[in-house]
XYZ file of C-alpha atoms in Angstrom:
673
model
C 121.148 129.451 -1.680
C 123.452 129.000 1.185
C 123.232 132.567 2.178
C 119.495 132.255 2.663
C 120.144 129.310 5.029
C 122.557 131.350 7.004
C 119.959 134.235 7.228
C 117.373 131.799 8.668
C 119.972 130.469 11.273
C 120.949 134.079 12.218
C 117.315 134.841 12.888
C 116.893 131.970 15.216
C 120.190 132.600 17.204
C 121.331 136.207 17.190
C 119.874 139.560 18.392
C 117.982 142.136 16.219
C 121.247 144.009 15.250
C 122.773 140.907 13.671
C 119.402 140.064 11.858
C 119.296 143.689 10.560
C 122.826 143.580 9.216
C 122.183 140.275 7.733
C 118.837 141.276 6.102
C 120.285 144.362 4.646
C 123.417 142.650 3.195
C 121.139 139.976 1.693
C 119.161 142.869 0.014
C 122.481 144.448 -1.352
C 123.475 140.903 -2.646
C 120.209 140.451 -4.505
C 120.351 143.749 -6.381
C 124.090 143.074 -7.084
C 122.849 140.056 -8.967
C 120.208 141.874 -11.081
C 122.323 142.196 -14.168
C 123.200 138.599 -14.198
C 119.507 137.353 -13.924
C 118.354 139.644 -16.578
C 116.839 142.348 -14.368
C 117.630 146.062 -14.185
C 117.635 147.862 -10.916
C 115.397 151.079 -11.046
C 116.163 154.400 -9.209
C 114.604 154.252 -5.727
C 113.854 150.542 -5.947
C 116.706 149.391 -3.640
C 116.022 152.210 -1.238
C 112.332 151.199 -0.924
C 113.477 147.551 -0.306
C 115.782 148.743 2.588
C 113.039 150.966 4.008
C 110.754 147.856 4.226
C 113.512 145.727 5.772
C 114.171 148.392 8.344
C 110.389 148.575 9.108
C 110.274 144.691 9.626
C 113.317 144.632 11.873
C 112.154 147.316 14.183
C 108.501 146.397 14.054
C 107.378 149.821 12.566
C 104.781 150.789 10.134
C 106.061 152.712 7.052
C 104.154 154.854 4.378
C 106.192 155.012 1.072
C 105.259 156.894 -2.147
C 106.835 154.928 -5.023
C 106.668 156.975 -8.246
C 105.657 155.217 -11.615
C 108.533 153.285 -13.030
C 110.638 152.478 -9.923
C 109.608 148.777 -9.970
C 107.383 149.060 -6.940
C 106.235 145.336 -6.812
C 109.797 143.969 -6.853
C 110.836 146.564 -4.355
C 108.507 145.161 -1.814
C 108.549 141.449 -2.895
C 112.268 141.080 -2.341
C 112.268 142.159 1.393
C 108.984 140.090 1.717
C 110.511 136.954 0.273
C 113.468 137.396 2.762
C 111.178 138.206 5.702
C 109.129 135.016 4.947
C 112.376 133.009 4.749
C 113.436 134.238 8.216
C 110.260 134.131 9.993
C 108.487 131.224 8.522
C 105.370 133.249 8.716
C 103.317 134.357 5.632
C 103.389 137.801 4.204
C 100.087 139.388 3.336
C 99.909 141.676 0.374
C 96.659 143.526 -0.142
C 95.780 145.364 -3.361
C 92.951 147.362 -4.647
C 91.867 145.227 -7.543
C 91.712 141.690 -8.832
C 93.830 142.448 -11.791
C 96.553 143.916 -9.686
C 96.532 140.887 -7.328
C 96.998 138.578 -10.293
C 99.832 140.769 -11.628
C 101.635 140.646 -8.196
C 101.224 136.943 -8.101
C 103.055 136.732 -11.494
C 105.700 139.156 -10.381
C 106.185 136.964 -7.196
C 106.814 133.851 -9.388
C 109.160 135.615 -11.719
C 111.370 137.313 -8.979
C 111.022 134.215 -6.827
C 112.367 131.812 -9.423
C 115.124 134.046 -10.640
C 116.334 134.516 -7.131
C 116.119 130.867 -6.315
C 113.138 130.844 -4.038
C 111.830 127.712 -5.731
C 109.206 126.672 -3.138
C 107.114 129.816 -2.613
C 103.607 128.648 -1.599
C 101.125 131.436 -2.530
C 97.452 132.038 -2.941
C 95.341 134.797 -4.621
C 92.176 135.444 -2.520
C 89.232 137.103 -4.183
C 85.744 138.028 -2.864
C 83.091 135.338 -3.152
C 81.265 137.261 -5.842
C 84.021 136.382 -8.313
C 83.661 132.657 -8.038
C 80.965 130.353 -9.663
C 78.841 128.423 -7.288
C 78.003 124.910 -8.573
C 75.300 124.399 -5.862
C 73.449 127.519 -6.992
C 74.035 126.542 -10.721
C 72.447 123.038 -10.148
C 69.285 124.699 -8.905
C 68.961 126.781 -12.031
C 69.048 123.710 -14.521
C 65.639 123.172 -15.800
C 64.851 120.712 -18.627
C 62.177 122.889 -20.122
C 64.411 125.870 -20.146
C 67.700 124.423 -21.322
C 68.327 127.025 -24.058
C 68.035 130.108 -21.898
C 71.253 132.126 -21.315
C 71.221 131.463 -17.430
C 70.565 127.675 -17.944
C 73.401 127.637 -20.464
C 75.728 129.469 -18.038
C 74.720 127.078 -15.153
C 75.500 124.047 -17.329
C 78.936 125.319 -18.199
C 79.796 125.845 -14.524
C 78.600 122.216 -13.679
C 80.747 121.073 -16.558
C 83.793 122.657 -14.981
C 84.195 125.142 -17.950
C 83.736 128.171 -15.563
C 85.238 128.344 -12.057
C 85.228 132.101 -11.707
C 84.069 135.225 -13.491
C 87.264 135.919 -15.215
C 86.929 132.599 -17.097
C 84.267 134.281 -19.169
C 86.461 136.091 -21.726
C 83.741 137.975 -23.447
C 82.501 139.327 -20.169
C 79.035 139.043 -18.470
C 76.655 141.428 -16.905
C 76.496 141.915 -13.227
C 72.778 140.903 -13.283
C 73.383 137.564 -15.056
C 76.402 136.674 -13.047
C 74.520 137.284 -9.740
C 72.432 134.292 -10.437
C 75.388 131.845 -10.410
C 78.199 133.584 -8.097
C 78.950 132.232 -4.651
C 76.338 133.698 -2.085
C 76.010 132.470 1.410
C 78.284 129.526 0.987
C 77.637 126.170 2.694
C 81.288 125.535 3.091
C 81.720 122.092 4.716
C 78.187 121.174 4.047
C 78.370 121.825 0.320
C 78.408 118.600 -1.965
C 80.552 120.478 -4.434
C 83.260 121.675 -2.124
C 86.001 119.284 -3.480
C 85.945 120.940 -6.979
C 85.231 124.477 -5.830
C 87.981 127.135 -6.315
C 86.343 129.388 -3.791
C 86.421 126.650 -0.981
C 89.946 125.803 -1.777
C 90.976 129.462 -1.744
C 89.456 130.076 1.690
C 91.136 126.950 3.082
C 94.570 128.292 2.076
C 93.812 131.841 3.238
C 93.337 130.470 6.790
C 96.216 127.868 6.718
C 98.684 127.729 9.608
C 101.608 130.013 9.500
C 104.163 127.402 8.263
C 101.793 126.070 5.620
C 101.535 129.137 3.380
C 104.263 131.891 2.442
C 102.238 134.620 0.559
C 98.591 135.607 0.812
C 97.608 138.045 -1.851
C 94.111 139.507 -1.355
C 92.264 142.648 -2.369
C 91.969 145.229 0.394
C 88.225 144.542 0.848
C 89.055 140.965 2.058
C 91.736 142.289 4.418
C 89.479 144.712 6.020
C 86.739 142.156 6.272
C 89.194 139.838 8.043
C 90.213 142.673 10.407
C 86.567 143.235 11.209
C 85.933 139.582 12.040
C 89.014 139.435 14.324
C 87.808 142.672 16.045
C 84.354 141.148 16.620
C 85.875 137.771 17.887
C 84.363 135.640 15.109
C 86.284 133.162 12.901
C 88.917 134.940 10.833
C 89.318 134.671 7.005
C 93.104 135.047 6.767
C 95.852 133.546 8.619
C 96.262 134.807 12.260
C 100.274 135.204 12.292
C 101.646 137.160 9.399
C 105.199 138.437 9.491
C 104.379 141.535 7.351
C 101.478 143.204 5.747
C 101.983 145.233 2.476
C 99.122 147.377 1.269
C 99.617 148.444 -2.364
C 97.648 151.305 -4.022
C 97.062 152.402 -0.462
C 95.533 155.610 -1.675
C 92.493 153.525 -2.136
C 92.524 152.150 1.377
C 90.027 154.694 2.827
C 87.363 154.091 0.111
C 87.835 150.216 0.307
C 87.477 150.354 4.230
C 84.312 152.231 3.756
C 83.098 149.693 1.202
C 84.003 146.792 3.421
C 82.362 148.283 6.438
C 79.245 149.378 4.510
C 76.349 147.082 5.374
C 73.855 146.629 2.514
C 70.366 145.284 3.064
C 67.529 144.331 0.634
C 64.278 142.690 1.732
C 65.175 139.390 0.079
C 68.524 139.501 1.796
C 66.896 140.114 5.209
C 64.469 137.113 4.683
C 67.288 134.805 3.733
C 69.279 135.779 6.802
C 66.167 135.195 8.980
C 65.435 131.774 7.363
C 68.985 130.708 7.845
C 69.047 131.904 11.487
C 65.712 130.113 12.377
C 66.890 126.881 10.653
C 70.182 126.758 12.647
C 68.267 127.523 15.996
C 65.488 125.288 15.524
C 67.462 122.239 14.580
C 68.901 122.275 18.145
C 66.102 123.745 20.172
C 62.908 122.737 18.401
C 61.424 126.132 19.396
C 58.596 126.776 17.031
C 57.893 130.328 18.347
C 61.053 131.365 16.275
C 58.849 131.046 13.077
C 56.275 133.702 14.177
C 59.187 135.843 15.514
C 60.760 135.714 12.070
C 57.516 136.427 10.263
C 56.924 139.581 12.388
C 60.278 140.907 11.435
C 59.881 140.104 7.753
C 56.420 142.011 7.747
C 58.181 145.024 9.356
C 61.025 144.838 6.853
C 58.562 144.583 3.981
C 56.826 147.897 5.116
C 60.286 149.641 5.632
C 61.257 148.758 1.976
C 57.851 149.886 0.667
C 58.728 153.314 2.097
C 62.270 153.235 0.672
C 60.905 152.412 -2.824
C 58.695 155.460 -2.594
C 61.707 157.634 -1.618
C 63.716 156.220 -4.543
C 60.780 156.732 -7.014
C 60.674 160.348 -6.064
C 64.302 161.372 -5.651
C 66.641 158.908 -7.398
C 67.542 159.897 -11.075
C 69.483 156.795 -11.767
C 70.208 153.346 -10.090
C 73.532 154.332 -8.438
C 72.204 157.636 -6.960
C 72.455 157.625 -3.139
C 69.413 159.191 -1.573
C 68.405 160.120 2.038
C 65.991 157.750 3.699
C 62.931 159.562 5.116
C 61.872 159.123 8.577
C 60.426 155.759 9.338
C 56.944 156.099 10.819
C 54.209 153.653 12.067
C 56.642 150.649 12.254
C 57.526 149.137 15.828
C 61.158 149.370 15.326
C 61.845 148.910 19.055
C 60.025 145.650 19.058
C 61.961 144.500 15.881
C 65.210 145.393 17.701
C 64.335 143.345 20.744
C 63.430 140.273 18.651
C 66.592 140.497 16.760
C 68.713 140.776 19.946
C 66.934 137.726 21.116
C 68.033 135.905 17.937
C 71.476 137.207 18.308
C 71.683 135.986 22.038
C 70.444 132.513 20.899
C 73.211 132.328 18.233
C 75.883 133.394 20.546
C 75.349 130.384 22.904
C 74.599 127.909 20.103
C 76.907 124.913 19.701
C 77.070 123.069 16.541
C 79.647 121.637 14.135
C 78.588 124.127 11.679
C 80.523 126.807 13.388
C 81.088 128.891 10.186
C 77.480 129.194 9.383
C 76.712 130.234 13.009
C 79.389 132.998 12.829
C 77.927 134.234 9.492
C 74.343 134.275 10.803
C 75.455 135.945 14.114
C 77.275 138.727 12.080
C 74.209 139.282 9.800
C 71.762 139.456 12.710
C 73.948 141.997 14.407
C 74.160 144.004 11.263
C 70.376 144.059 11.170
C 70.270 145.263 14.767
C 72.698 148.128 13.859
C 70.408 148.981 10.873
C 67.306 149.220 13.112
C 69.152 151.384 15.551
C 70.248 153.715 12.734
C 66.727 153.910 11.450
C 65.361 154.451 14.879
C 67.926 157.367 15.302
C 69.410 155.618 18.367
C 72.728 155.411 16.572
C 74.408 158.551 15.235
C 77.729 157.218 14.315
C 76.672 155.796 10.862
C 75.816 157.414 7.461
C 72.508 156.116 5.966
C 71.299 156.083 2.295
C 69.206 154.290 -0.115
C 69.873 153.300 -3.660
C 68.705 150.662 -6.319
C 71.720 148.879 -7.862
C 70.451 146.373 -10.337
C 67.048 147.886 -9.877
C 66.672 146.387 -6.371
C 66.040 148.822 -3.368
C 68.851 148.733 -1.061
C 69.592 150.419 2.312
C 73.118 151.105 3.231
C 74.758 152.114 6.406
C 78.451 153.090 6.962
C 80.486 154.243 9.909
C 81.093 157.883 9.688
C 84.729 157.776 10.967
C 86.876 154.837 9.793
C 90.252 156.176 11.138
C 89.750 154.845 14.726
C 89.019 151.314 13.262
C 92.304 151.235 11.296
C 94.186 152.711 14.194
C 93.312 149.838 16.463
C 93.076 147.029 14.148
C 95.805 147.635 11.473
C 98.203 150.221 12.736
C 98.393 148.745 16.333
C 102.039 147.684 16.273
C 101.343 143.916 16.285
C 102.490 143.424 12.770
C 104.560 145.891 10.606
C 102.296 147.476 7.894
C 103.799 148.995 4.697
C 101.593 151.422 2.828
C 102.645 152.179 -0.725
C 101.402 153.751 -3.795
C 102.444 156.158 -6.601
C 100.013 158.724 -5.257
C 100.124 159.057 -1.453
C 101.324 162.726 -1.179
C 100.117 166.199 -1.532
C 102.142 169.453 -1.381
C 104.096 170.477 1.805
C 107.552 171.325 3.158
C 107.843 168.195 5.341
C 107.112 164.544 4.910
C 104.588 164.764 7.608
C 102.751 167.590 5.608
C 103.061 165.719 2.318
C 101.423 162.615 3.610
C 99.114 164.279 5.947
C 95.763 163.915 3.904
C 96.039 160.131 4.005
C 97.351 160.065 7.470
C 94.383 161.767 8.857
C 91.909 159.925 6.667
C 93.369 156.571 7.800
C 94.289 157.176 11.297
C 97.814 156.047 10.261
C 100.550 155.782 12.995
C 104.111 155.102 11.839
C 107.063 156.305 9.921
C 107.106 158.441 6.781
C 109.685 157.419 4.171
C 111.358 159.733 1.479
C 109.442 159.748 -1.759
C 110.867 157.708 -4.473
C 110.443 159.898 -7.553
C 109.661 158.415 -11.005
C 112.786 157.952 -13.202
C 110.932 158.904 -16.320
C 111.860 162.069 -18.175
C 108.517 163.914 -18.342
C 110.247 167.160 -19.226
C 111.442 165.940 -22.716
C 108.943 163.112 -23.263
C 105.567 164.647 -22.458
C 103.466 167.837 -22.523
C 100.235 168.761 -20.847
C 97.558 170.591 -22.602
C 94.880 172.479 -20.759
C 91.933 173.534 -22.920
C 90.575 176.952 -22.382
C 87.877 176.582 -24.954
C 85.258 174.364 -23.156
C 82.815 176.227 -20.912
C 82.543 175.422 -17.185
C 80.420 172.358 -16.411
C 77.084 173.275 -14.927
C 74.452 170.544 -14.457
C 71.608 172.685 -15.964
C 73.854 173.357 -18.985
C 75.413 169.958 -19.142
C 74.817 169.437 -22.909
C 76.509 172.677 -23.923
C 79.662 171.558 -21.937
C 79.544 168.082 -23.422
C 79.023 169.347 -26.964
C 82.126 171.762 -26.710
C 84.269 168.986 -24.884
C 83.338 166.483 -27.724
C 84.652 168.827 -30.516
C 87.884 169.488 -28.635
C 88.317 165.827 -27.812
C 87.940 164.717 -31.455
C 90.497 167.477 -32.491
C 93.270 166.226 -30.167
C 92.419 162.578 -30.895
C 92.934 163.345 -34.574
C 96.206 164.951 -33.600
C 97.582 161.626 -32.370
C 95.751 159.648 -34.863
C 93.812 157.810 -31.881
C 96.061 155.836 -29.466
C 94.173 157.671 -26.731
C 92.410 156.759 -23.511
C 89.673 159.240 -22.418
C 89.053 159.016 -18.728
C 85.650 160.199 -17.485
C 84.568 160.879 -13.768
C 80.815 160.280 -14.650
C 79.347 157.447 -16.682
C 76.651 159.589 -17.989
C 79.221 161.699 -19.712
C 80.906 158.738 -21.209
C 77.709 157.296 -22.488
C 76.811 160.602 -24.052
C 80.299 160.903 -25.741
C 80.052 157.291 -26.980
C 76.733 157.797 -28.515
C 77.913 161.151 -30.053
C 80.888 159.370 -31.670
C 78.910 156.451 -33.087
C 76.629 158.961 -34.779
C 79.458 161.242 -36.171
C 81.830 158.579 -37.704
C 82.782 160.827 -40.730
C 84.573 163.150 -38.259
C 87.515 160.688 -37.499
C 89.202 157.606 -38.881
C 90.084 155.739 -35.672
C 88.254 153.037 -33.994
C 86.119 153.579 -30.852
C 86.038 151.350 -27.858
C 84.226 151.646 -24.606
C 84.662 149.888 -21.310
C 82.576 146.914 -20.648
C 80.425 146.091 -17.628
C 82.123 144.004 -14.982
C 85.450 143.990 -13.267
C 87.811 142.664 -15.901
C 88.575 144.907 -18.846
C 91.426 142.798 -20.390
C 89.473 142.094 -23.699
C 88.526 145.738 -24.498
C 92.136 146.853 -23.713
C 93.508 144.030 -26.105
C 90.952 145.376 -28.662
C 92.242 149.086 -28.236
C 95.750 148.070 -28.587
C 95.036 146.116 -31.761
C 93.056 148.933 -33.321
C 95.262 151.810 -31.900
C 91.986 153.766 -31.629
C 90.234 155.659 -28.734
C 89.102 153.997 -25.730
C 86.513 155.593 -23.438
C 86.634 154.649 -19.689
C 85.714 155.528 -16.173
C 86.257 153.825 -12.746
C 88.820 150.985 -13.045
C 90.570 152.722 -16.028
C 91.944 155.562 -13.716
C 94.300 153.171 -12.367
C 95.978 149.820 -13.007
C 95.967 150.146 -16.725
C 99.630 149.601 -17.966
C 100.084 150.200 -21.673
C 103.830 150.788 -22.675
C 104.946 152.057 -26.146
C 103.253 154.036 -28.921
C 99.894 151.961 -28.650
C 99.073 154.701 -26.029
C 100.155 158.274 -26.886
C 97.588 160.355 -25.192
C 95.464 160.582 -22.105
C 92.504 162.851 -22.003
C 90.986 163.829 -18.654
C 87.520 164.782 -19.705
C 86.662 166.510 -16.420
C 88.614 167.105 -13.103
C 87.534 164.113 -10.799
C 86.125 166.049 -8.040
C 83.960 163.942 -5.664
C 80.231 164.457 -5.651
C 79.403 167.004 -2.844
C 76.045 165.342 -2.156
C 77.680 161.856 -1.666
C 76.922 160.996 2.000
C 80.628 160.164 2.726
C 81.927 163.488 1.366
C 79.062 165.440 2.827
C 80.117 164.099 6.258
C 83.873 164.643 5.687
C 83.040 168.261 4.539
C 81.063 168.934 7.695
C 83.955 168.188 10.061
C 86.514 170.429 8.361
C 86.919 174.152 8.561
C 87.750 174.575 4.645
C 85.976 171.617 2.907
C 86.951 172.509 -0.477
C 90.719 172.837 0.160
C 90.828 170.147 2.888
C 88.765 167.506 1.385
C 87.605 168.090 -2.211
C 90.998 169.266 -3.760
C 93.136 166.602 -2.045
C 90.818 163.802 -3.047
C 90.529 165.184 -6.667
C 94.354 165.381 -6.745
C 94.874 161.747 -5.625
C 92.629 160.461 -8.435
C 93.986 162.833 -10.952
C 97.598 161.693 -10.277
C 96.437 158.131 -10.771
C 94.692 158.979 -14.128
C 97.598 160.936 -15.447
C 99.862 158.073 -14.462
C 98.462 156.041 -17.261
C 100.366 157.988 -19.989
C 104.156 157.431 -19.312
C 104.938 153.806 -18.434
C 108.523 153.301 -19.636
C 111.722 155.320 -20.162
C 111.077 155.703 -23.926
C 107.382 156.503 -23.787
C 106.281 159.719 -25.452
C 102.924 161.354 -25.060
C 100.470 164.167 -24.235
C 98.186 164.695 -21.354
C 95.046 166.648 -22.288
C 92.765 168.237 -19.687
C 89.414 169.283 -21.032
C 88.330 171.314 -18.092
C 88.963 174.974 -18.382
C 88.607 175.548 -14.704
C 92.369 174.682 -14.677
C 93.223 177.371 -17.271
C 95.151 180.381 -16.251
C 92.239 182.559 -17.081
C 89.995 180.862 -14.598
C 92.275 181.923 -11.621
C 91.185 179.031 -9.514
C 92.994 178.672 -6.276
C 93.991 175.042 -6.842
C 95.633 175.529 -10.227
C 99.124 175.977 -8.976
C 98.668 172.929 -6.531
C 97.744 170.814 -9.586
C 100.684 171.918 -11.602
C 103.051 171.499 -8.553
C 101.723 168.053 -7.981
C 101.740 166.534 -11.448
C 105.146 165.659 -12.989
C 104.409 167.407 -16.328
C 106.612 170.486 -16.647
C 105.810 171.439 -20.201
C 102.390 172.990 -19.946
C 100.495 174.830 -22.712
C 96.959 176.135 -23.585
C 97.942 176.736 -27.127
C 96.819 174.023 -29.500
C 99.542 175.123 -32.058
C 102.224 174.573 -29.468
C 100.734 171.125 -28.729
C 100.594 170.256 -32.473
C 104.358 171.208 -32.828
C 105.413 169.115 -29.943
C 103.569 166.198 -31.358
C 105.273 166.557 -34.747
C 108.792 167.219 -33.296
C 108.636 164.120 -31.131
C 107.046 161.961 -33.784
C 104.050 161.034 -31.715
C 101.508 161.016 -34.536
C 101.765 157.767 -36.336
C 99.745 156.285 -39.134
C 100.888 152.554 -38.958
């Protein structure tokens, strides 16, 4: 492609004005070719590409809401391919899920090959927990226990049948996978490194600028890399990107909090101390380190004994976040001093095992922060306890993450593009529409015009708000669930299945699933429920085949893309307000004048827009959106009703089941094939 070579030469020789003109012309040329290469330009797609090109040329950040159906990934991949060609530096694309990362990687190959970019070198980076560890698997093989599920899994990993969690098509529980996933990688010292996908992936992530073109990671990994660079330890991702694109940016705040949340278990602390002592004694031979480590372990054991008592008395389920009671009778100040000594020793340690030293240094400093929080010497952190997988865990998280992002991401060194279908709230100006996320993220940069969805919601969809289900109250939860169940079955029968039901609470989903299984005479469609683990591909495939009803939470609110009549209805079981007692939202509420309207409603709207966006996925899709939460009904007179109706694209709204039934019949939505 001669024009690409010309673009590269111009970048080397001419000032910014000429580069801008050439880059813009190149984008126009690409879109002009779309019909000839079997692609169709979407409304807003070319404008978004030009917005990104402008941000790159002028070194600005840009926030762009891209409505469902405009072809968002192609819209940012096209200027990204050109930017990479011009700069010879990699483009980093950060997403909110593994599934989306892999989809973007496929899109990159499709658009790259059709446009003539034949040598695009790319890598998809995932967290270490997604990869199988052959070193750990080898330790689990026992001749006398060859038939156990864990031993069988370990053997399959050693036989190179399984490289990562996604290779297990039938899925696997978190508890079972935790035995064999990568954990505290030995990197260069591992005997299995040459055949390890995790090791190979990490090497590509940190390749020199001219050795890799696209680095596609999840947002967690990007934030972890920013943290390492801020702390001065060895980075994970290439130091010199030309551009950073953050897709599904509405999730960025939560992802930053997750990445900056430090979790501690008793076994994990012991492992950190053992690794640290091993690294230090190899060089110094100082035997006093063993007694120092033993003292810290004993204190940690006493701390977790108290935490276990707290969990026993206050936690109703494993994922409940509870307050940690005051730590008494444990010399936290002495523990802190001992940890500081270990940190100092690590900071001056010289060894060829540089990566292990950096990891140990980071882990010890995390422990120092934990002790300071427990000692109430550090008040910039939130603190809670939980028991995921039945293991007592203490977590700490910075209260405010906006300053961190302001100085590590939005600092002007690299242009950053934030995009999603759901970035905006109501407001007269762009600044007002983007304000909730701007404040949450500490964003500094330009606001681009919203690219509206090209889909015809007015003629192709209807929103039904149930006014029959009583308000949800925890002490009358079963009354609510029984009424919502009856309404749900009635509207699922209306579309003859072909429905995804989105829950904001797993307990509600489990209750309804159990109820459906026991009342099979009330309906004729198949019932599916989401599986444990990150990948839901198999259950989605089963749902599409049966054209039944799929119950989901969490990951199903976004990223699910089912076009055509296989999906004719989305049901929002309950408005997805965040839990008020959650430590993060409790803090955010404490620093606002009107917590409900400034925190809880905007957060609910972002998630609601994501969930409702699962319904219409193409120009020809037809369907109904049903909300089984009567707080949104006209009679409830809630202050946020109009805000919800204005924000969602559905203009046909009814609370009359007969009107809904007529719409389904007129549009031919109910099918029996």
